[in-house]
PDB file of C-alpha atoms in Angstrom:
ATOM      1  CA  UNK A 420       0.000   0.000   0.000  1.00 65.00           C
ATOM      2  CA  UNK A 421       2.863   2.085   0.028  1.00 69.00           C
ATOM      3  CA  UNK A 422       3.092   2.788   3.476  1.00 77.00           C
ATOM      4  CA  UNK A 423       6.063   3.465   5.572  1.00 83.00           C
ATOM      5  CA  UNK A 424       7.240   0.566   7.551  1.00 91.00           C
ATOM      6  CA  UNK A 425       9.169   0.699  10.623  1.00 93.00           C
ATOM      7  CA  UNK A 426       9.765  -2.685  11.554  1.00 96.00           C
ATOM      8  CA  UNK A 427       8.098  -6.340  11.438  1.00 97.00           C
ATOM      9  CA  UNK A 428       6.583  -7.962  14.515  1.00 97.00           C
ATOM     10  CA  UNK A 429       7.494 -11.898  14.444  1.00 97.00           C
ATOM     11  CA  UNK A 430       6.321 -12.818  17.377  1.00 98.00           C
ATOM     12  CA  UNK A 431       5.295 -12.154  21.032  1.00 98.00           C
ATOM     13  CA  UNK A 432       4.597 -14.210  24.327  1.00 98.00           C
ATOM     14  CA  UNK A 433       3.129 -13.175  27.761  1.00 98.00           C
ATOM     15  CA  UNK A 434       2.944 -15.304  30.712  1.00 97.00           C
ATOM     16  CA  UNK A 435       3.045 -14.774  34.817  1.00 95.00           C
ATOM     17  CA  UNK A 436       5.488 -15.476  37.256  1.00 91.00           C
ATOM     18  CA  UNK A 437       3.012 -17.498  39.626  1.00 86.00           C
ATOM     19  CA  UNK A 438       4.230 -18.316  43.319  1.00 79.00           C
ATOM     20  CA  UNK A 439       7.616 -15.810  43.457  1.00 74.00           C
ATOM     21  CA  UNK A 440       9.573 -14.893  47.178  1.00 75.00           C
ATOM     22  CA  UNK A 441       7.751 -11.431  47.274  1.00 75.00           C
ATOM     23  CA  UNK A 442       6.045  -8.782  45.163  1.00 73.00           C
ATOM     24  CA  UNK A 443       9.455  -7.268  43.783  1.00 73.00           C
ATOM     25  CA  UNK A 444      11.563 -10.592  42.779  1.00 83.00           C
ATOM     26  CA  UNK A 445      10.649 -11.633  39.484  1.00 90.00           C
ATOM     27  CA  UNK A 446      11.482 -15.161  38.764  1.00 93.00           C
ATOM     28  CA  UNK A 447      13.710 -15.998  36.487  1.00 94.00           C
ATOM     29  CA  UNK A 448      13.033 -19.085  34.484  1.00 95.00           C
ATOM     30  CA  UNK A 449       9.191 -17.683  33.757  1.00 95.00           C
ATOM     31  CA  UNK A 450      11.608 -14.860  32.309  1.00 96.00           C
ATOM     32  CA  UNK A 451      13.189 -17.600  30.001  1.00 97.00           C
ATOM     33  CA  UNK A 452       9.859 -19.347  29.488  1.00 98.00           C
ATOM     34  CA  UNK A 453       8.396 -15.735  27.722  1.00 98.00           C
ATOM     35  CA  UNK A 454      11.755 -15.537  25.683  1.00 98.00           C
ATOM     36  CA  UNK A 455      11.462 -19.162  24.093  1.00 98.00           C
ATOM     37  CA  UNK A 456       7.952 -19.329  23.679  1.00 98.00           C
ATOM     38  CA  UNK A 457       8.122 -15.580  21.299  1.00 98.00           C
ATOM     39  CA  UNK A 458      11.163 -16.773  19.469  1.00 98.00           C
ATOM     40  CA  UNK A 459       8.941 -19.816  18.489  1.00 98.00           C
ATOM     41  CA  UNK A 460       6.283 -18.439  17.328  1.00 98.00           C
ATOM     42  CA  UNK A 461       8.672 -15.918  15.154  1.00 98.00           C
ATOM     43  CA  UNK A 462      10.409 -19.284  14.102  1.00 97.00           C
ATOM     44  CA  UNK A 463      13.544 -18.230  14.967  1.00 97.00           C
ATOM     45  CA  UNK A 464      16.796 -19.496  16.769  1.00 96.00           C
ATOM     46  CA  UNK A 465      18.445 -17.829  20.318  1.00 96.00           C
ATOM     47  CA  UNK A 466      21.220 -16.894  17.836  1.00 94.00           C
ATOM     48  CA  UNK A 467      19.463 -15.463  14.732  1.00 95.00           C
ATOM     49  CA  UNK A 468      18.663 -12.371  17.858  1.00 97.00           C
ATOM     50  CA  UNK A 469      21.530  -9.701  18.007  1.00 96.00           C
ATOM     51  CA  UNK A 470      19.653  -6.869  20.184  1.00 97.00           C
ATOM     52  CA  UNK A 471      17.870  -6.938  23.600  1.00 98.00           C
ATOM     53  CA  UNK A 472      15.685  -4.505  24.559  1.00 98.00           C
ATOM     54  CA  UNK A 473      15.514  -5.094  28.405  1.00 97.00           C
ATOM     55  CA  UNK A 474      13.454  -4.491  30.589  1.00 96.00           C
ATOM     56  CA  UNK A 475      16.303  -2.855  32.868  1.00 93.00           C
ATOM     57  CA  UNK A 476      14.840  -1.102  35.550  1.00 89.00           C
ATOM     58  CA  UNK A 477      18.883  -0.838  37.474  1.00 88.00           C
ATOM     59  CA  UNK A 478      17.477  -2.921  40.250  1.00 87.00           C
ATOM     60  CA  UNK A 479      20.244  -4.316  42.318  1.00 88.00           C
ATOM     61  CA  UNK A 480      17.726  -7.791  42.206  1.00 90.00           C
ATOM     62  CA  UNK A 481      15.902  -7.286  39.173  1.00 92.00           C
ATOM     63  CA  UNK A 482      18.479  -6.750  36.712  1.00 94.00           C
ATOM     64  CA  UNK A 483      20.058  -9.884  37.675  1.00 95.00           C
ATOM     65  CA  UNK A 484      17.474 -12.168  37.116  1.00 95.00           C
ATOM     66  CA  UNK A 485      16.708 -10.700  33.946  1.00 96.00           C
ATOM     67  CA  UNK A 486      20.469 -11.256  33.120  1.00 97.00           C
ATOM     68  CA  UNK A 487      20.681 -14.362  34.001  1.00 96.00           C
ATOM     69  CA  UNK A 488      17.256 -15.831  32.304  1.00 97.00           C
ATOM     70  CA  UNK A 489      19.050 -13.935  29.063  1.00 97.00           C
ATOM     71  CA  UNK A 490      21.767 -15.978  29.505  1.00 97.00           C
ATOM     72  CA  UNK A 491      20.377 -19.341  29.540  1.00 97.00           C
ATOM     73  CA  UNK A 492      18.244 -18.425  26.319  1.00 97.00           C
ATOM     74  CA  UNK A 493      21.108 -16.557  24.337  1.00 96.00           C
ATOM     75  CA  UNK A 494      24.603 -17.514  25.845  1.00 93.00           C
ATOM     76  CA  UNK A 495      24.447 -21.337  24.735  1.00 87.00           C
ATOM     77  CA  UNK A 496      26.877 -21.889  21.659  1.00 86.00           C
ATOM     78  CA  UNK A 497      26.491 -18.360  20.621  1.00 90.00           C
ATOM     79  CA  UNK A 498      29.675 -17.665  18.560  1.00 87.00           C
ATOM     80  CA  UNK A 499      31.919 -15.069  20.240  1.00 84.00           C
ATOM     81  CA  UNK A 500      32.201 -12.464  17.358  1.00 87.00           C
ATOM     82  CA  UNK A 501      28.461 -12.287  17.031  1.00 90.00           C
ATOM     83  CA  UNK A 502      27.520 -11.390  20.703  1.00 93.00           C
ATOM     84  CA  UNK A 503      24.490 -10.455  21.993  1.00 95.00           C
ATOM     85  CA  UNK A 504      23.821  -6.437  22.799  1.00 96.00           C
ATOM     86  CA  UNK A 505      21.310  -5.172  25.803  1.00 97.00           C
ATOM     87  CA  UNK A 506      19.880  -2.083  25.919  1.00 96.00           C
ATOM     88  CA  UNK A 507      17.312  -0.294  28.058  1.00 96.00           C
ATOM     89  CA  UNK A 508      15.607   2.793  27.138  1.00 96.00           C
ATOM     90  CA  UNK A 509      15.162   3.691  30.712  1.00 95.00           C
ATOM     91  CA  UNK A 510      18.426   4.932  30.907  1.00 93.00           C
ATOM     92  CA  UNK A 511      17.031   7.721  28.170  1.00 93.00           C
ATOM     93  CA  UNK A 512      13.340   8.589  29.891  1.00 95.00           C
ATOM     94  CA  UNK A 513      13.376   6.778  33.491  1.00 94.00           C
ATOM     95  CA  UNK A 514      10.367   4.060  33.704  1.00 93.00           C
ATOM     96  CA  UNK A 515       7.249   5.107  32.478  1.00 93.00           C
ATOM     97  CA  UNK A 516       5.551   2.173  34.457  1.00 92.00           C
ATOM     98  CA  UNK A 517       2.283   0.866  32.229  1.00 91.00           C
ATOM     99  CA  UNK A 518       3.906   2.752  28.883  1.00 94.00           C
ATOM    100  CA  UNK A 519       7.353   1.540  29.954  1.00 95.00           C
ATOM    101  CA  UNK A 520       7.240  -1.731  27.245  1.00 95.00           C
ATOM    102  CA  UNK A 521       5.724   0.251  24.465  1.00 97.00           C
ATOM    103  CA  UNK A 522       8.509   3.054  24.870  1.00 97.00           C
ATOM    104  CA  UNK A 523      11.051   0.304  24.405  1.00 97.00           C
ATOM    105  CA  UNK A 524       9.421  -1.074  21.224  1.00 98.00           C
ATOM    106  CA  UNK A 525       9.607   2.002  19.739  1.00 97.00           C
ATOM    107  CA  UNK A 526      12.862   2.671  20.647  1.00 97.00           C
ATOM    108  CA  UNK A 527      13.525  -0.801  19.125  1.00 97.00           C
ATOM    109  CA  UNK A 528      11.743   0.403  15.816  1.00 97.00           C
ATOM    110  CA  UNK A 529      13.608   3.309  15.191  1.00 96.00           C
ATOM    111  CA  UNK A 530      16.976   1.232  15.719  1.00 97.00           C
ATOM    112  CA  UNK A 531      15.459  -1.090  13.323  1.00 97.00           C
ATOM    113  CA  UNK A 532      14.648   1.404  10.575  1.00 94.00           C
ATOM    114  CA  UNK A 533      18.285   3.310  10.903  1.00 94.00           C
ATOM    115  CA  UNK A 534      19.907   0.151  11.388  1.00 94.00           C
ATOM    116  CA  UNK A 535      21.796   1.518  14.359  1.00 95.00           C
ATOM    117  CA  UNK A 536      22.778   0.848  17.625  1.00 94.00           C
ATOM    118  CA  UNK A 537      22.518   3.302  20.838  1.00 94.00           C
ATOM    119  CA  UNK A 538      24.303   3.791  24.084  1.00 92.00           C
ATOM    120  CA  UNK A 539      22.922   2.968  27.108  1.00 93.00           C
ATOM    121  CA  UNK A 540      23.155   6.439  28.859  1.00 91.00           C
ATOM    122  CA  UNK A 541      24.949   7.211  32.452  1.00 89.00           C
ATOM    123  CA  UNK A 542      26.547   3.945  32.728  1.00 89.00           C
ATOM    124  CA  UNK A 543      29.513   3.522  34.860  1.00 88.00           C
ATOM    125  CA  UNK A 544      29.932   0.057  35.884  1.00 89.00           C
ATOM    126  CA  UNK A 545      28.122  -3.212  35.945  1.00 92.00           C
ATOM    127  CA  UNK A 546      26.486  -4.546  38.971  1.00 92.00           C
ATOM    128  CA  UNK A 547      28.736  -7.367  40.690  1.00 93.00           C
ATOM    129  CA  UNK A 548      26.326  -9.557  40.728  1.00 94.00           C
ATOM    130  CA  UNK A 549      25.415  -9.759  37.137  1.00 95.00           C
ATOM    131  CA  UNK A 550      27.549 -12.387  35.108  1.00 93.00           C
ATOM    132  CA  UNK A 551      27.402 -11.810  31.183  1.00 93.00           C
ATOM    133  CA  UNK A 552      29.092 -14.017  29.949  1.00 90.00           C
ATOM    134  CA  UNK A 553      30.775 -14.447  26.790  1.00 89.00           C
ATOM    135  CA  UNK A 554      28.087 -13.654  24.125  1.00 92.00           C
ATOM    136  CA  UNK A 555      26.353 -11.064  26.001  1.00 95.00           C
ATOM    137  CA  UNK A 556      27.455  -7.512  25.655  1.00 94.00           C
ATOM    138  CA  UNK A 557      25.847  -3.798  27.122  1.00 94.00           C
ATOM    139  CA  UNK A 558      25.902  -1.821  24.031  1.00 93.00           C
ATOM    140  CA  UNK A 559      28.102   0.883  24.949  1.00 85.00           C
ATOM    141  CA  UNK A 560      28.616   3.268  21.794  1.00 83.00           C
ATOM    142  CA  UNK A 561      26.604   4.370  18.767  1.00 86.00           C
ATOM    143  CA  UNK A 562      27.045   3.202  15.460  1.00 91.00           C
ATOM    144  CA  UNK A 563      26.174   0.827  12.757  1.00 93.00           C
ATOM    145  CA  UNK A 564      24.076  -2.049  13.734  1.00 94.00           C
ATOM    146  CA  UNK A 565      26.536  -4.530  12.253  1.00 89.00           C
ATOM    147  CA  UNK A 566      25.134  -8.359  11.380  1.00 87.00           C
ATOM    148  CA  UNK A 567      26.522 -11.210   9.213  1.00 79.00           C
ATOM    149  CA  UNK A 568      26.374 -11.687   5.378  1.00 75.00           C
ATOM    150  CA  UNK A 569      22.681 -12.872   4.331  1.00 78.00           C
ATOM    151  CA  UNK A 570      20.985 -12.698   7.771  1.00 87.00           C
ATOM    152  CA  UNK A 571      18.426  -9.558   8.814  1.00 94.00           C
ATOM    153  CA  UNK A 572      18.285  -8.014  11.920  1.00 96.00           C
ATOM    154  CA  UNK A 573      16.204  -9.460  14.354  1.00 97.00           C
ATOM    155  CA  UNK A 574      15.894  -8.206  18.094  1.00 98.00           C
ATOM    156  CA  UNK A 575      13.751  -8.621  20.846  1.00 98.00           C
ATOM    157  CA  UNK A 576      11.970  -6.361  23.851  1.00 98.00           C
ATOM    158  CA  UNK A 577      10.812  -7.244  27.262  1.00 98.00           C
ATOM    159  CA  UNK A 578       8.327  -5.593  29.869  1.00 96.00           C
ATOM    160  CA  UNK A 579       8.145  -7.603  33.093  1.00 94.00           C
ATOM    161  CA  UNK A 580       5.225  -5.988  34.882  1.00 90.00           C
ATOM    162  CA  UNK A 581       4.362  -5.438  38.911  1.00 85.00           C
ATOM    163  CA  UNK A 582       1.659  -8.048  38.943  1.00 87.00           C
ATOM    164  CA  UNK A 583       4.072 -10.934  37.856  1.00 91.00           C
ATOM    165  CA  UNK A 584       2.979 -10.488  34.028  1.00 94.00           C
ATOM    166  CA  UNK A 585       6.156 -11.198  31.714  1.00 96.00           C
ATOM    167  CA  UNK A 586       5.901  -9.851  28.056  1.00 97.00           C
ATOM    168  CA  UNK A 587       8.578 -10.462  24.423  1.00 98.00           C
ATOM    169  CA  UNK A 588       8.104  -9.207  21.185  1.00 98.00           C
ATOM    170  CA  UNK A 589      10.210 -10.503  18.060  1.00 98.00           C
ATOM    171  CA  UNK A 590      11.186  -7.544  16.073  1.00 98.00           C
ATOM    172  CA  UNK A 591      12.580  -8.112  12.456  1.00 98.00           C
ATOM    173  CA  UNK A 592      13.933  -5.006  10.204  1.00 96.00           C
ATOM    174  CA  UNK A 593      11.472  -4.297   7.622  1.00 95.00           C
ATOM    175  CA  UNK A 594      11.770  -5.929   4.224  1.00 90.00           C
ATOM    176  CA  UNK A 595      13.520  -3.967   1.420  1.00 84.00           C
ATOM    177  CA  UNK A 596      10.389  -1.809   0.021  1.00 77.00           C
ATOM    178  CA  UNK A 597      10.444  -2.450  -3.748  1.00 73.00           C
ATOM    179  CA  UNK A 598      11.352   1.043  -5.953  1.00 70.00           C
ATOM    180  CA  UNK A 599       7.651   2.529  -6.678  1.00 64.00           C
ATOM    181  CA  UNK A 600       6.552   2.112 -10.456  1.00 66.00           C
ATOM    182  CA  UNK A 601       5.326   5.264 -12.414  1.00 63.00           C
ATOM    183  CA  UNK A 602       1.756   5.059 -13.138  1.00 63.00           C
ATOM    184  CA  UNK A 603       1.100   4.262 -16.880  1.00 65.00           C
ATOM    185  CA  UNK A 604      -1.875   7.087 -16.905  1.00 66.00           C
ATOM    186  CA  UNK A 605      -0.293  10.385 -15.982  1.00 74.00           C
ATOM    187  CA  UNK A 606      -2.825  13.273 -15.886  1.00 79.00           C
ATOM    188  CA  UNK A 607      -1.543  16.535 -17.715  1.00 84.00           C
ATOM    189  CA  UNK A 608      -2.475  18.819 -14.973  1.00 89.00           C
ATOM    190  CA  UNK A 609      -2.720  18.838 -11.202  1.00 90.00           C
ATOM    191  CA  UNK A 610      -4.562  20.464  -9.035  1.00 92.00           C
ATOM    192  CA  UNK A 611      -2.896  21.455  -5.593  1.00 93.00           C
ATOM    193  CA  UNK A 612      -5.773  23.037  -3.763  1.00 93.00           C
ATOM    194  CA  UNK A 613      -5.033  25.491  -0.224  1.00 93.00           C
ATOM    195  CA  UNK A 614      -6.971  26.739   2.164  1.00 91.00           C
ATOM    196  CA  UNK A 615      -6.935  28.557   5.573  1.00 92.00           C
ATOM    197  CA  UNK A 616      -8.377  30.181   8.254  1.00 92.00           C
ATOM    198  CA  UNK A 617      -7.214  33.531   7.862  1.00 95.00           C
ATOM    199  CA  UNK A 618      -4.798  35.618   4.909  1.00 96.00           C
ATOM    200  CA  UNK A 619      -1.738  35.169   6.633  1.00 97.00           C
ATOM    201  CA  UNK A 620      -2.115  31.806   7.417  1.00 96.00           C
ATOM    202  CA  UNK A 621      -2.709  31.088   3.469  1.00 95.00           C
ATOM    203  CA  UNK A 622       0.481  33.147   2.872  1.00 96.00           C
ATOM    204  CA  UNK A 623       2.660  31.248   5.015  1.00 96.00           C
ATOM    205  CA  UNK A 624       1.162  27.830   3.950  1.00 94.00           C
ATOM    206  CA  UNK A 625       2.226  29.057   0.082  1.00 95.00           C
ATOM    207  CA  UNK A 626       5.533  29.948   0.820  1.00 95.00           C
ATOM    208  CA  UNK A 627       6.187  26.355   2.949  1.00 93.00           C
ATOM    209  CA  UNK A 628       4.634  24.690  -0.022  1.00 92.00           C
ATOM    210  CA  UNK A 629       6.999  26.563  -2.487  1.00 92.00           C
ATOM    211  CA  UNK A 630       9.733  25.777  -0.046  1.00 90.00           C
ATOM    212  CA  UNK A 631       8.642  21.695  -0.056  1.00 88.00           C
ATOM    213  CA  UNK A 632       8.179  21.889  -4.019  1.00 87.00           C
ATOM    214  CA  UNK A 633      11.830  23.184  -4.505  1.00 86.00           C
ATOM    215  CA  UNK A 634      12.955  19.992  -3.256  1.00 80.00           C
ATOM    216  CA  UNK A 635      10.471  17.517  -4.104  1.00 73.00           C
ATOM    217  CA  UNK A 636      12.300  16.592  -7.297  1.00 68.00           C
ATOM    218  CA  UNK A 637      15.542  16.303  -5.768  1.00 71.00           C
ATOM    219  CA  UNK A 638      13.553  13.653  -3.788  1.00 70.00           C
ATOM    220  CA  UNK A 639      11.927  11.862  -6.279  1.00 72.00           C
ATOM    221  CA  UNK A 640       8.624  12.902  -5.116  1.00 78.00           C
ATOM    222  CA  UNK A 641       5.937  12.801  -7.416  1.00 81.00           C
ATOM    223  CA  UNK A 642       3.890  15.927  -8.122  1.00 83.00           C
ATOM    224  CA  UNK A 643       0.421  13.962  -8.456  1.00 85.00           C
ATOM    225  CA  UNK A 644       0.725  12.269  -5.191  1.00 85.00           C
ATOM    226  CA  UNK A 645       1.546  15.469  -3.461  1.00 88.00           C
ATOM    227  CA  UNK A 646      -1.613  17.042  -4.687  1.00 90.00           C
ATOM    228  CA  UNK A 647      -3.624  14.306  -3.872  1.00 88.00           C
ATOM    229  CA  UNK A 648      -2.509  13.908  -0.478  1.00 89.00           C
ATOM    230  CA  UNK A 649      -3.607  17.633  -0.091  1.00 91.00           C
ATOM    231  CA  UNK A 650      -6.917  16.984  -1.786  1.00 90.00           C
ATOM    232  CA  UNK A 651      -7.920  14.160   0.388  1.00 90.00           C
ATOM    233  CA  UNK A 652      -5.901  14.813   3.748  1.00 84.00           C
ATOM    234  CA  UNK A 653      -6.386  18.255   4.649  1.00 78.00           C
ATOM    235  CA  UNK A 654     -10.264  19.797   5.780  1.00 74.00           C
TER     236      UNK A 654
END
């Protein structure tokens, strides 16, 4: 349809963390249980995953147990030059509690779609009792999301909630868009139509459309489409 795509959802699990030693320990191998039953149903492998979105709240007992269920998913035979990165947009906005999974899905999108990786902000040092092993690294710079010849990016995101409710999407870069065909029936004219409230407003809308025009055929935007969208998509 032409739309803009971000990223692909492959698959997603949710289950609870039943009988735990208190409200605040989430258990670990319900953690691992969410994990493999997401990467199932995306029908992929611990090591065709090369980003974590954690949950990552910088618990002292939290972020351990999320560590560690990582591990036993991710840190079996996982070739040493092809580690694992974690990541936790918390470090960026703080936890937004009920919106805190959806704010690291889109964080994951966006890395998807620029095919970058981020820093995980105001790190110093790693807490003593997390063990990452040798496939598991914090991603600790920006740059290129780097993956081997022929695979796609794939990545996942967890949100482990108060109530004992565990949550993992799949996320999968979105497949190469296809270069847009010409339509054989091109119209000889266009219409752009403007309107506005007031005189001024009308002015100014002009000059940013004069402005956008300048540059739409450096961009290989097509003049029909932009006067359809503002047919049909303004009031």
């Amino acid at each position: 349809a032409g739309e803009s795509i971000l990223a692909v959802i492959r698959g997603s699990a949710v289950n609870q963390d039943g009988a735990s030693s208190g409200l605040t320990v989430p258990n670990g191998p319900s953690q691992e249980r969410v994990i493999r039953a997401a990467l199932k149903q995306a029908k992929l492998q611990p090591n065709d995953i090369s980003f974590i979105e954690t949950h990552g709240t910088g618990t002292s007992l939290g972020d351990p147990i999320e560590v560690g269920a990582l591990s036993q998913v991710f840190n079996q035979n996982r070739p040493i030059d092809d580690p694992l990165y974690l990541g936790a947009v918390k470090t960026n906005i703080g936890h937004l509690e009920a919106s805190a999974g959806i704010a690291g899905l889109i964080k994951l999108a966006l890395m998807l779609k620029h095919k970058r990786q981020v820093a995980n902000l105001h790190f110093d040092s790693l807490n003593s009792n997390i063990d990452l092993g040798d496939g598991i690294k914090l991603s600790d710079g920006e740059g290129p999301w780097d993956i081997s010849d022929g695979k796609t990016r794939c990545a996942g995101v967890s949100s482990f909630g108060f109530s004992g409710t565990n949550a993992h999407v799949v996320l999968e870069e979105a497949p190469q868009m296809p270069e847009r065909q010409q339509s054989e029936v091109q119209r000889s004219l266009h219409v752009l139509p403007l309107s506005a409230k007031s005189e001024a407003a009308l002015d100014a809308q002009i000059n940013q459309y004069q402005s956008y025009l300048e540059t739409a055929q450096d961009k290989q935007m097509d003049l029909g489409d932009i006067c359809y969208t503002a047919g049909v998509g303004r009031s």
